[in-house]
Amino acid sequence: PVTDQDLELVAKLDRLIGIGLSNTSVTDAGLEHLAQMPRLEILEVEDTRISPAGLKRLQKSLGY
């Protein structure tokens, strides 16, 4: 299972443009790591513990 801590490692993949997190235990705290990914364009987050507010913060951080 993917956790918030796992996303710290994923964030180092600076060429990654998409990631599927559906059906994981990822929360808003994990999204903070993804905010460091300048090329991230696609994010699947169905059935997670991510809130709408967390997604909005991530979008703002990425410039969307």
mmCIF file with all atom_site columns, C-alpha atoms in Angstrom:
data_model
loop_
_atom_site.group_PDB
_atom_site.id
_atom_site.type_symbol
_atom_site.label_atom_id
_atom_site.label_alt_id
_atom_site.label_comp_id
_atom_site.label_asym_id
_atom_site.label_entity_id
_atom_site.label_seq_id
_atom_site.pdbx_PDB_ins_code
_atom_site.Cartn_x
_atom_site.Cartn_y
_atom_site.Cartn_z
_atom_site.occupancy
_atom_site.B_iso_or_equiv
_atom_site.pdbx_formal_charge
_atom_site.auth_seq_id
_atom_site.auth_comp_id
_atom_site.auth_asym_id
_atom_site.auth_atom_id
_atom_site.pdbx_PDB_model_num
ATOM 1  C CA . PRO A 1 1  ? 0.000   0.000  0.000   1.00 0.00 ? 1  PRO A CA 1
ATOM 2  C CA . VAL A 1 2  ? 1.175   3.503  -0.861  1.00 0.00 ? 2  VAL A CA 1
ATOM 3  C CA . THR A 1 3  ? 1.502   5.967  2.030   1.00 0.00 ? 3  THR A CA 1
ATOM 4  C CA . ASP A 1 4  ? 2.326   9.647  2.476   1.00 0.00 ? 4  ASP A CA 1
ATOM 5  C CA . GLN A 1 5  ? 5.935   8.733  3.239   1.00 0.00 ? 5  GLN A CA 1
ATOM 6  C CA . ASP A 1 6  ? 6.263   6.863  -0.067  1.00 0.00 ? 6  ASP A CA 1
ATOM 7  C CA . LEU A 1 7  ? 5.445   10.054 -1.936  1.00 0.00 ? 7  LEU A CA 1
ATOM 8  C CA . GLU A 1 8  ? 8.581   11.647 -0.517  1.00 0.00 ? 8  GLU A CA 1
ATOM 9  C CA . LEU A 1 9  ? 10.564  9.204  -2.666  1.00 0.00 ? 9  LEU A CA 1
ATOM 10 C CA . VAL A 1 10 ? 8.269   9.602  -5.674  1.00 0.00 ? 10 VAL A CA 1
ATOM 11 C CA . ALA A 1 11 ? 8.765   13.380 -5.600  1.00 0.00 ? 11 ALA A CA 1
ATOM 12 C CA . LYS A 1 12 ? 12.413  12.839 -6.546  1.00 0.00 ? 12 LYS A CA 1
ATOM 13 C CA . LEU A 1 13 ? 11.314  11.538 -9.957  1.00 0.00 ? 13 LEU A CA 1
ATOM 14 C CA . ASP A 1 14 ? 11.472  14.957 -11.605 1.00 0.00 ? 14 ASP A CA 1
ATOM 15 C CA . ARG A 1 15 ? 10.402  13.706 -15.058 1.00 0.00 ? 15 ARG A CA 1
ATOM 16 C CA . LEU A 1 16 ? 7.236   11.988 -13.858 1.00 0.00 ? 16 LEU A CA 1
ATOM 17 C CA . ILE A 1 17 ? 4.120   13.524 -15.426 1.00 0.00 ? 17 ILE A CA 1
ATOM 18 C CA . GLY A 1 18 ? 1.440   11.333 -13.864 1.00 0.00 ? 18 GLY A CA 1
ATOM 19 C CA . ILE A 1 19 ? 0.713   9.096  -10.909 1.00 0.00 ? 19 ILE A CA 1
ATOM 20 C CA . GLY A 1 20 ? -2.225  6.975  -9.830  1.00 0.00 ? 20 GLY A CA 1
ATOM 21 C CA . LEU A 1 21 ? -2.947  7.007  -6.116  1.00 0.00 ? 21 LEU A CA 1
ATOM 22 C CA . SER A 1 22 ? -6.471  5.581  -6.178  1.00 0.00 ? 22 SER A CA 1
ATOM 23 C CA . ASN A 1 23 ? -7.331  3.114  -3.424  1.00 0.00 ? 23 ASN A CA 1
ATOM 24 C CA . THR A 1 24 ? -4.401  4.149  -1.224  1.00 0.00 ? 24 THR A CA 1
ATOM 25 C CA . SER A 1 25 ? -4.130  5.657  2.248   1.00 0.00 ? 25 SER A CA 1
ATOM 26 C CA . VAL A 1 26 ? -2.533  8.876  0.946   1.00 0.00 ? 26 VAL A CA 1
ATOM 27 C CA . THR A 1 27 ? -3.687  12.089 2.673   1.00 0.00 ? 27 THR A CA 1
ATOM 28 C CA . ASP A 1 28 ? -3.237  15.821 2.145   1.00 0.00 ? 28 ASP A CA 1
ATOM 29 C CA . ALA A 1 29 ? 0.128   15.537 3.891   1.00 0.00 ? 29 ALA A CA 1
ATOM 30 C CA . GLY A 1 30 ? 1.391   13.291 1.098   1.00 0.00 ? 30 GLY A CA 1
ATOM 31 C CA . LEU A 1 31 ? 0.385   15.840 -1.511  1.00 0.00 ? 31 LEU A CA 1
ATOM 32 C CA . GLU A 1 32 ? 2.895   18.260 -0.042  1.00 0.00 ? 32 GLU A CA 1
ATOM 33 C CA . HIS A 1 33 ? 5.642   16.080 -1.519  1.00 0.00 ? 33 HIS A CA 1
ATOM 34 C CA . LEU A 1 34 ? 4.022   16.122 -4.956  1.00 0.00 ? 34 LEU A CA 1
ATOM 35 C CA . ALA A 1 35 ? 3.993   19.925 -4.946  1.00 0.00 ? 35 ALA A CA 1
ATOM 36 C CA . GLN A 1 36 ? 7.733   19.699 -5.693  1.00 0.00 ? 36 GLN A CA 1
ATOM 37 C CA . MET A 1 37 ? 7.125   17.925 -9.027  1.00 0.00 ? 37 MET A CA 1
ATOM 38 C CA . PRO A 1 38 ? 7.222   20.581 -11.764 1.00 0.00 ? 38 PRO A CA 1
ATOM 39 C CA . ARG A 1 39 ? 6.046   18.270 -14.582 1.00 0.00 ? 39 ARG A CA 1
ATOM 40 C CA . LEU A 1 40 ? 3.154   16.600 -12.770 1.00 0.00 ? 40 LEU A CA 1
ATOM 41 C CA . GLU A 1 41 ? 0.042   16.868 -14.951 1.00 0.00 ? 41 GLU A CA 1
ATOM 42 C CA . ILE A 1 42 ? -2.022  13.755 -14.189 1.00 0.00 ? 42 ILE A CA 1
ATOM 43 C CA . LEU A 1 43 ? -3.115  12.659 -10.731 1.00 0.00 ? 43 LEU A CA 1
ATOM 44 C CA . GLU A 1 44 ? -5.682  9.945  -9.981  1.00 0.00 ? 44 GLU A CA 1
ATOM 45 C CA . VAL A 1 45 ? -6.969  10.090 -6.406  1.00 0.00 ? 45 VAL A CA 1
ATOM 46 C CA . GLU A 1 46 ? -10.221 8.121  -6.179  1.00 0.00 ? 46 GLU A CA 1
ATOM 47 C CA . ASP A 1 47 ? -10.847 6.389  -2.845  1.00 0.00 ? 47 ASP A CA 1
ATOM 48 C CA . THR A 1 48 ? -8.059  8.123  -0.918  1.00 0.00 ? 48 THR A CA 1
ATOM 49 C CA . ARG A 1 49 ? -8.046  10.272 2.199   1.00 0.00 ? 49 ARG A CA 1
ATOM 50 C CA . ILE A 1 50 ? -7.200  13.396 0.180   1.00 0.00 ? 50 ILE A CA 1
ATOM 51 C CA . SER A 1 51 ? -9.579  16.304 0.713   1.00 0.00 ? 51 SER A CA 1
ATOM 52 C CA . PRO A 1 52 ? -10.833 18.754 -1.924  1.00 0.00 ? 52 PRO A CA 1
ATOM 53 C CA . ALA A 1 53 ? -8.934  21.496 -0.070  1.00 0.00 ? 53 ALA A CA 1
ATOM 54 C CA . GLY A 1 54 ? -5.719  19.468 -0.307  1.00 0.00 ? 54 GLY A CA 1
ATOM 55 C CA . LEU A 1 55 ? -6.166  19.102 -4.054  1.00 0.00 ? 55 LEU A CA 1
ATOM 56 C CA . LYS A 1 56 ? -6.752  22.840 -4.436  1.00 0.00 ? 56 LYS A CA 1
ATOM 57 C CA . ARG A 1 57 ? -3.535  23.580 -2.522  1.00 0.00 ? 57 ARG A CA 1
ATOM 58 C CA . LEU A 1 58 ? -1.621  21.208 -4.777  1.00 0.00 ? 58 LEU A CA 1
ATOM 59 C CA . GLN A 1 59 ? -3.059  22.800 -7.907  1.00 0.00 ? 59 GLN A CA 1
ATOM 60 C CA . LYS A 1 60 ? -2.061  26.223 -6.665  1.00 0.00 ? 60 LYS A CA 1
ATOM 61 C CA . SER A 1 61 ? 1.469   25.015 -5.822  1.00 0.00 ? 61 SER A CA 1
ATOM 62 C CA . LEU A 1 62 ? 1.853   23.554 -9.323  1.00 0.00 ? 62 LEU A CA 1
ATOM 63 C CA . GLY A 1 63 ? 0.477   26.682 -10.991 1.00 0.00 ? 63 GLY A CA 1
ATOM 64 C CA . TYR A 1 64 ? -2.818  25.206 -12.245 1.00 0.00 ? 64 TYR A CA 1
#
